[in-house]
CSV table of C-alpha atoms and ligand atoms in Angstrom, one decimal:
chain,number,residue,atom,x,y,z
X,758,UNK,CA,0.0,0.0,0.0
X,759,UNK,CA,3.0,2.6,0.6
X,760,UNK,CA,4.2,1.5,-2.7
X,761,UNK,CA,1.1,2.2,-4.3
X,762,UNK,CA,0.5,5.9,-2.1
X,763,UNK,CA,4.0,6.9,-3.2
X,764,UNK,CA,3.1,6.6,-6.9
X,765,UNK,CA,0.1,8.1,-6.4
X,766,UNK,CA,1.1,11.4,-4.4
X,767,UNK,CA,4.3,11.4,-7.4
X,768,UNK,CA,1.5,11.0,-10.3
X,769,UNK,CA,1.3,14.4,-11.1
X,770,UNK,CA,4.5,14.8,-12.5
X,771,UNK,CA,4.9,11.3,-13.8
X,772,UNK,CA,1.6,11.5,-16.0
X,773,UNK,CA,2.2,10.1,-19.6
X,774,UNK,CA,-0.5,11.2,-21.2
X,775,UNK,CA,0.3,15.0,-21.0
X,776,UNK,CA,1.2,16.8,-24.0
X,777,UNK,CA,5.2,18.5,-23.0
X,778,UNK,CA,3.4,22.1,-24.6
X,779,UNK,CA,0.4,21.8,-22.0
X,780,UNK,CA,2.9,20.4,-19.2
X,781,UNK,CA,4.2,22.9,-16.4
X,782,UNK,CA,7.7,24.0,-16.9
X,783,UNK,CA,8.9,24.6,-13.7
X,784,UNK,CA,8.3,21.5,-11.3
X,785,UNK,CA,5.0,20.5,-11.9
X,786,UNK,CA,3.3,23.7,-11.1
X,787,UNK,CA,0.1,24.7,-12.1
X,788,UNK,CA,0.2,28.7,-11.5
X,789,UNK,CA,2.7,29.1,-13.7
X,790,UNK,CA,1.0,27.5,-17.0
X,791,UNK,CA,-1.9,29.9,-16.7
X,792,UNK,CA,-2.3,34.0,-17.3
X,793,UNK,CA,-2.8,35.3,-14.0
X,794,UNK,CA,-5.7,37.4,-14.9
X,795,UNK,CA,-8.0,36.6,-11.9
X,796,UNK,CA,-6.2,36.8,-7.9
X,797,UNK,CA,-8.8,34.4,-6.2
X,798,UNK,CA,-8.8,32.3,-9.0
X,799,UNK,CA,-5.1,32.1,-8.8
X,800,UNK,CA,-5.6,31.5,-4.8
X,801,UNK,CA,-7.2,28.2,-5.6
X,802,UNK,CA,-4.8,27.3,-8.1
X,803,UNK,CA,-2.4,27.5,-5.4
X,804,UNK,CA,-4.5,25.7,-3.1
X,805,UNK,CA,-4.6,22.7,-5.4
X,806,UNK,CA,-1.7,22.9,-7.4
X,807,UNK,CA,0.1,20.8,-4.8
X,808,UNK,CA,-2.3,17.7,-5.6
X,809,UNK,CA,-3.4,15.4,-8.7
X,810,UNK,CA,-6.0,17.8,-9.5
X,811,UNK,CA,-3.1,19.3,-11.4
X,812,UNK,CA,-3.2,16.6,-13.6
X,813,UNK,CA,-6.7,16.9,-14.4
X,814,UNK,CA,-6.7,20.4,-15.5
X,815,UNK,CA,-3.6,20.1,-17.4
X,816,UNK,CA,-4.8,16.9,-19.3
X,817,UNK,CA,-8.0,18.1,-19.8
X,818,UNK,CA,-7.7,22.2,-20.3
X,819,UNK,CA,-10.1,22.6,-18.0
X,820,UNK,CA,-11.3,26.0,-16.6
X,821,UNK,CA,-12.7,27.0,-13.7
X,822,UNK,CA,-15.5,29.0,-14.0
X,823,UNK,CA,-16.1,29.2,-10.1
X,824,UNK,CA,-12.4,30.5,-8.4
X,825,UNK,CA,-13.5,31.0,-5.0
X,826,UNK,CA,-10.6,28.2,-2.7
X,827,UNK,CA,-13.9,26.1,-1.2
X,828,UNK,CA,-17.5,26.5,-2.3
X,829,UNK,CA,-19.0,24.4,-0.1
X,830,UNK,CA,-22.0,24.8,-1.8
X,831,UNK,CA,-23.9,22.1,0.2
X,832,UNK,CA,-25.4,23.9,2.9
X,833,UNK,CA,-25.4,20.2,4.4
X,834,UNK,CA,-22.7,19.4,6.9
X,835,UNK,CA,-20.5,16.2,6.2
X,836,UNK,CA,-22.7,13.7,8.2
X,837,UNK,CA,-26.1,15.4,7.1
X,838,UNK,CA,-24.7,14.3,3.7
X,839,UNK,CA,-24.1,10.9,4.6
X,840,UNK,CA,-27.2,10.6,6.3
X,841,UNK,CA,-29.2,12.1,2.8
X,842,UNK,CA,-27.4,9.4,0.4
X,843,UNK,CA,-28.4,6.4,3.2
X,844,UNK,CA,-32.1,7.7,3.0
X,845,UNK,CA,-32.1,8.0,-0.5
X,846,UNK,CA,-31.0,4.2,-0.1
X,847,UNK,CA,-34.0,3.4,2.4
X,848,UNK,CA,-36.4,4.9,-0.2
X,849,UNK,CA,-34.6,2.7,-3.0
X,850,UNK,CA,-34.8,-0.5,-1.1
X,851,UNK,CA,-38.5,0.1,-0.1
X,852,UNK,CA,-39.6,1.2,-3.4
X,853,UNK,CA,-40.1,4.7,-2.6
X,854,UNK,CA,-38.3,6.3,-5.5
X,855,UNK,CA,-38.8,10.3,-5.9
X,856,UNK,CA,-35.5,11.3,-8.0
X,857,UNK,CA,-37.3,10.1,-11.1
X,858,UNK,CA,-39.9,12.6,-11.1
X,859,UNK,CA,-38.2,15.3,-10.0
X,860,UNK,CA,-35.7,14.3,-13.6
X,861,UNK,CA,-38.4,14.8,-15.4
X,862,UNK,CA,-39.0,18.0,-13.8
X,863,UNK,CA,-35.7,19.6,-13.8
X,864,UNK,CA,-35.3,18.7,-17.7
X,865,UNK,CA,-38.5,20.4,-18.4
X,866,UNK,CA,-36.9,23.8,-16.2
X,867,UNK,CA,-34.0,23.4,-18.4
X,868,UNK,CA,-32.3,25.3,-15.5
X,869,UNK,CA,-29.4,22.7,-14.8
X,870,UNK,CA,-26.3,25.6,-16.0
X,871,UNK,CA,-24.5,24.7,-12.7
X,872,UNK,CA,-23.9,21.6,-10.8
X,873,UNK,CA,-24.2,21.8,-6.8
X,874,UNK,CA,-23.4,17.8,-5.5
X,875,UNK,CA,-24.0,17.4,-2.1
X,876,UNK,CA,-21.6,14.1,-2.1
X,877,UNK,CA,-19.1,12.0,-4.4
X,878,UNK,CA,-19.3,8.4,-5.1
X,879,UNK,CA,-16.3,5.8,-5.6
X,880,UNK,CA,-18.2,3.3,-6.9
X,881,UNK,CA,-17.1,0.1,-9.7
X,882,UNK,CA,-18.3,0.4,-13.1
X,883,UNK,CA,-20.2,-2.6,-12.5
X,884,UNK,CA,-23.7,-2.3,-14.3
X,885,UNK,CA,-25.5,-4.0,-11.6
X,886,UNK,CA,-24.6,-0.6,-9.4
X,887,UNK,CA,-26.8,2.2,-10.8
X,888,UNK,CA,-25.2,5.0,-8.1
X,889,UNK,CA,-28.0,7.6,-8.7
X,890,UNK,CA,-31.2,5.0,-8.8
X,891,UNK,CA,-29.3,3.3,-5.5
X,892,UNK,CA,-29.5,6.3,-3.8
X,893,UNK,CA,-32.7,7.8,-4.7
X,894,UNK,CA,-30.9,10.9,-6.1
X,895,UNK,CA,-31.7,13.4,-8.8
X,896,UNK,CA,-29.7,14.8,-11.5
X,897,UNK,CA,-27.0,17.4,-10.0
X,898,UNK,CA,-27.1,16.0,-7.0
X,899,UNK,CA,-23.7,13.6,-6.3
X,900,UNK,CA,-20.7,13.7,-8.2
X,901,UNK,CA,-20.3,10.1,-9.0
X,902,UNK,CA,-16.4,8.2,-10.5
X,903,UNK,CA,-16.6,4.9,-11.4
X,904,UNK,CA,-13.6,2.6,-12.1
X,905,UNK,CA,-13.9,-1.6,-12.2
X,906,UNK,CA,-13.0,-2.3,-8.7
X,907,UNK,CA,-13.7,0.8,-7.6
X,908,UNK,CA,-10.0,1.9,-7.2
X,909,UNK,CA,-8.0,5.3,-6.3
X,910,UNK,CA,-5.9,6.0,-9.5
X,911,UNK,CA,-4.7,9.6,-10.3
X,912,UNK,CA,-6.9,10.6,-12.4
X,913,UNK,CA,-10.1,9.4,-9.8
X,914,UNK,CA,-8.0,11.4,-7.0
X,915,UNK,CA,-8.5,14.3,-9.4
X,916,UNK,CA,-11.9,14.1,-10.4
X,917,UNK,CA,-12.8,13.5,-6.5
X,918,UNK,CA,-10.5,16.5,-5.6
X,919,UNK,CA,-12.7,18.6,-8.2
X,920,UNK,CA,-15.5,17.6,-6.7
X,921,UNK,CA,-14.4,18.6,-3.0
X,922,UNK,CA,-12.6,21.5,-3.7
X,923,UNK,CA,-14.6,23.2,-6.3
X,924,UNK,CA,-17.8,21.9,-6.3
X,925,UNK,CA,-18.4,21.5,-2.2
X,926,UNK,CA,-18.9,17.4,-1.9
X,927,UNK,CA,-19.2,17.6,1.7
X,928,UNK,CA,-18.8,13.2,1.8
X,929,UNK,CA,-17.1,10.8,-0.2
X,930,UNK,CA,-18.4,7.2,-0.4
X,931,UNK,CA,-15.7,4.5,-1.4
X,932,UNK,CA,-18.2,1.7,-2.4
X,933,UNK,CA,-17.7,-2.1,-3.6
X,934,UNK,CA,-20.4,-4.3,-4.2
X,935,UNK,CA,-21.3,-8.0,-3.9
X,936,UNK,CA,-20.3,-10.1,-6.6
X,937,UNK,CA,-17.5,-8.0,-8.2
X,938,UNK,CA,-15.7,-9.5,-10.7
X,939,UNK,CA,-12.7,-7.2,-10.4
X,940,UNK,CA,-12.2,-8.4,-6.7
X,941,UNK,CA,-13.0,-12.0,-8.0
X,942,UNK,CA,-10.5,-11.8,-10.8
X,943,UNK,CA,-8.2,-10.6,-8.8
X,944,UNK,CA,-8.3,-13.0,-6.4
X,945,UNK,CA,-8.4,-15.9,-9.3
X,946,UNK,CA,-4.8,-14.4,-10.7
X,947,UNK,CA,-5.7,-16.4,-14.1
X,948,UNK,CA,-4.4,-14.9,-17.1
X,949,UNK,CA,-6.7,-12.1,-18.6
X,950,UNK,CA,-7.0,-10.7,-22.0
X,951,UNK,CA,-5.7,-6.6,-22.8
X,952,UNK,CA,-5.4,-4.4,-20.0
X,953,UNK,CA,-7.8,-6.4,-17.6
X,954,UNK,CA,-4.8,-7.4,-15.4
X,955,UNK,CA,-3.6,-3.5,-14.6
X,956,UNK,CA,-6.7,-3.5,-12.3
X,957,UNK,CA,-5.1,-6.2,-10.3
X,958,UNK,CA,-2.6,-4.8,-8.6
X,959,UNK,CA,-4.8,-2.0,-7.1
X,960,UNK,CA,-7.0,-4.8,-5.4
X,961,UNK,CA,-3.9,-6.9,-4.8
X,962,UNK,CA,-3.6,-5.6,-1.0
X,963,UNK,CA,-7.1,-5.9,-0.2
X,964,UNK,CA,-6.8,-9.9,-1.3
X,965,UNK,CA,-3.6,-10.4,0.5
X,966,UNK,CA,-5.4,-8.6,3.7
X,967,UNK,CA,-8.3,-10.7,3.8
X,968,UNK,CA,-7.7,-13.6,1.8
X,969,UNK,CA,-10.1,-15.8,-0.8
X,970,UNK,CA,-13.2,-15.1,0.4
X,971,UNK,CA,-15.0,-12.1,-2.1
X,972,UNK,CA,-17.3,-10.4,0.6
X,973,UNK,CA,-14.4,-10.1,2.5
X,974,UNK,CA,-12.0,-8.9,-0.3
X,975,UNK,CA,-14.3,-6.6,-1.6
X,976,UNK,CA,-14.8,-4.9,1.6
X,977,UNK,CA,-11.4,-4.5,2.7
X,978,UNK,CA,-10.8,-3.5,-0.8
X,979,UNK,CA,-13.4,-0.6,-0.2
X,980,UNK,CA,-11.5,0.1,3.3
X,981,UNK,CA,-8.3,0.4,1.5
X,982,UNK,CA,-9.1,2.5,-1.4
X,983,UNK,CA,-11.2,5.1,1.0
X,984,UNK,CA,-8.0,5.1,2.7
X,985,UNK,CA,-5.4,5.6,0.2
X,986,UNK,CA,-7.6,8.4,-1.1
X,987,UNK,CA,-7.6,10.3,2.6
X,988,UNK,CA,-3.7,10.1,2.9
X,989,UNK,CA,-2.6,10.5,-1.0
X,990,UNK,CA,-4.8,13.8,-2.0
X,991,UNK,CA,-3.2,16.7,-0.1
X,992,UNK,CA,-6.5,18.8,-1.1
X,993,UNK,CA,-9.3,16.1,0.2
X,994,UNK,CA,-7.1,15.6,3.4
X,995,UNK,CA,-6.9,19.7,4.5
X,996,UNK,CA,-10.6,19.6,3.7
X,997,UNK,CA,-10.6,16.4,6.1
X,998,UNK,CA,-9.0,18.0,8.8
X,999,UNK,CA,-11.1,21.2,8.6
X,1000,UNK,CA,-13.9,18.9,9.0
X,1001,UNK,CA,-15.5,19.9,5.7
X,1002,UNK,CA,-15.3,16.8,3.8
X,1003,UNK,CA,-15.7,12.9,5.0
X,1004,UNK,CA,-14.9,9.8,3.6
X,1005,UNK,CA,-16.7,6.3,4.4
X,1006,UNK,CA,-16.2,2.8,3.2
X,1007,UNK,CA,-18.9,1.2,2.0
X,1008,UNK,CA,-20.8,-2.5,1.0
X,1009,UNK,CA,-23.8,-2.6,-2.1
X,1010,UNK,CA,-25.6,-5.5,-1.5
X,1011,UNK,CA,-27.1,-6.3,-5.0
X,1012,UNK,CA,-29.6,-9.0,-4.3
X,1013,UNK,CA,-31.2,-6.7,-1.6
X,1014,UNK,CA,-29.9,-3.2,-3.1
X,1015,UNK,CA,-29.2,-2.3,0.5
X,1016,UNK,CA,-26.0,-0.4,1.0
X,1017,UNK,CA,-24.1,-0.6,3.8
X,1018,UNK,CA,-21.2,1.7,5.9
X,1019,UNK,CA,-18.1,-0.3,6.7
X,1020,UNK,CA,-16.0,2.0,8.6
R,875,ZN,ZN1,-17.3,-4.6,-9.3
């Protein structure tokens, strides 16, 4: 797991897929790639450039249109949050849906010209693991990553550091799933076709932690990622310790669509 940490806080200047023109010069620092035409929005520039979300916005040219260091445009504390995704659940499991309708209403409004998630989802790409039905929740509301095995990789840290830092997540769920046939291939080790295997190695520690059994894998696996992604993003873990942000493990049960909190 330090192995894997290491690389991960080191990503940002070891990212392949930069082009060298779009690359920082000087030691991997964002502020000086971009005109300094706005001071705040160079204050949050600063803020992050220390983290992965500098490879994000260097890979992807994206801009900021919001500057300001920490929206926090929840109004929800971290644990309010929590406790509105694990409702949304209850309503799921009990057939009580109401994000549906109000869909339907907010593409009618047409009004959706800024995002406001109230949390952030780790969750695999498994298709058995529809995040928004699971928790009852409407377009807008959580900023959902999905990965096979739901696993912390650079680019997730930066999409989950976008959502914190600019967009106000106030909690981030790290969630496997029953039946996941990352964890289960991983725990197989039989050969795999293309790029199947590079997954492995993420979910390697959580194997070798709790051995063959895949509920058990699967859980430490979600353990293990939620807490490689609390030590290896230095902009989530200020946010931790300011107490604006949390981050839970958690269990999708897919026979009963329950989900579960592991930590
Ligand atoms: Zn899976």
């Amino acid at each position: 797991m330090t192995t894997f940490l290491n690389s991960l806080q080191t990503a940002n200047h070891e990212t392949p897929d930069i082009p060298l023109e779009q690359s920082c010069p000087v030691d991997g620092r964002l502020e000086t790639c971009i005109s300094d035409k706005d001071s705040s929005r160079r204050g949050f520039l600063r803020m992050a450039m220390c983290g992965t979300l500098t490879s994000l916005v260097t890979a992807a040219g994206i801009e900021f249109a919001t500057p300001h260091p920490v929206l926090a445009q929840s109004k929800l504390s971290p644990d309010a949050a929590l406790q509105e995704l694990m409702d949304g659940n209850r309503r799921f499991t009990t057939g009580r849906l109401t994000a549906h309708e109000q869909d339907l209403a907010i593409l009618k409004q047409n009004t959706i010209e800024k995002q406001e998630p109230f949390a952030a989802l780790l969750s695999c790409a498994d298709s058995r693991v529809p995040v928004e039905m699971v928790f009852d929740q409407s377009i807008g509301r959580i900023f959902v990553t999905r990965v096979a095995g739901n696993i912390v990789t650079p680019e997730i840290i930066a999409s989950l550091e976008y959502g914190a830092a600019v967009l106000g997540t106030r909690v981030i769920l790290v969630m496997g799933h029953g039946n996941c046939g990352a964890v289960k291939a991983t725990i197989q080790a039989k050969e795999v076709p293309g790029q199947i295997s590079a997954l492995f190695p993420h979910i390697q520690p959580a194997v070798d932690q709790a051995g063959p059994n895949l509920e058990a894998a699967t859980k430490a696996n979600a353990k293990i990622q939620a807490a490689l992604l609390r030590q290896a993003s230095t902009v989530i873990s200020s946010l931790l310790k300011e107490g604006k942000v949390k981050i839970v493990a958690g269990y999708y049960e897919i026979a009963s669509g329950v989900a579960s909190l592991l930590d």
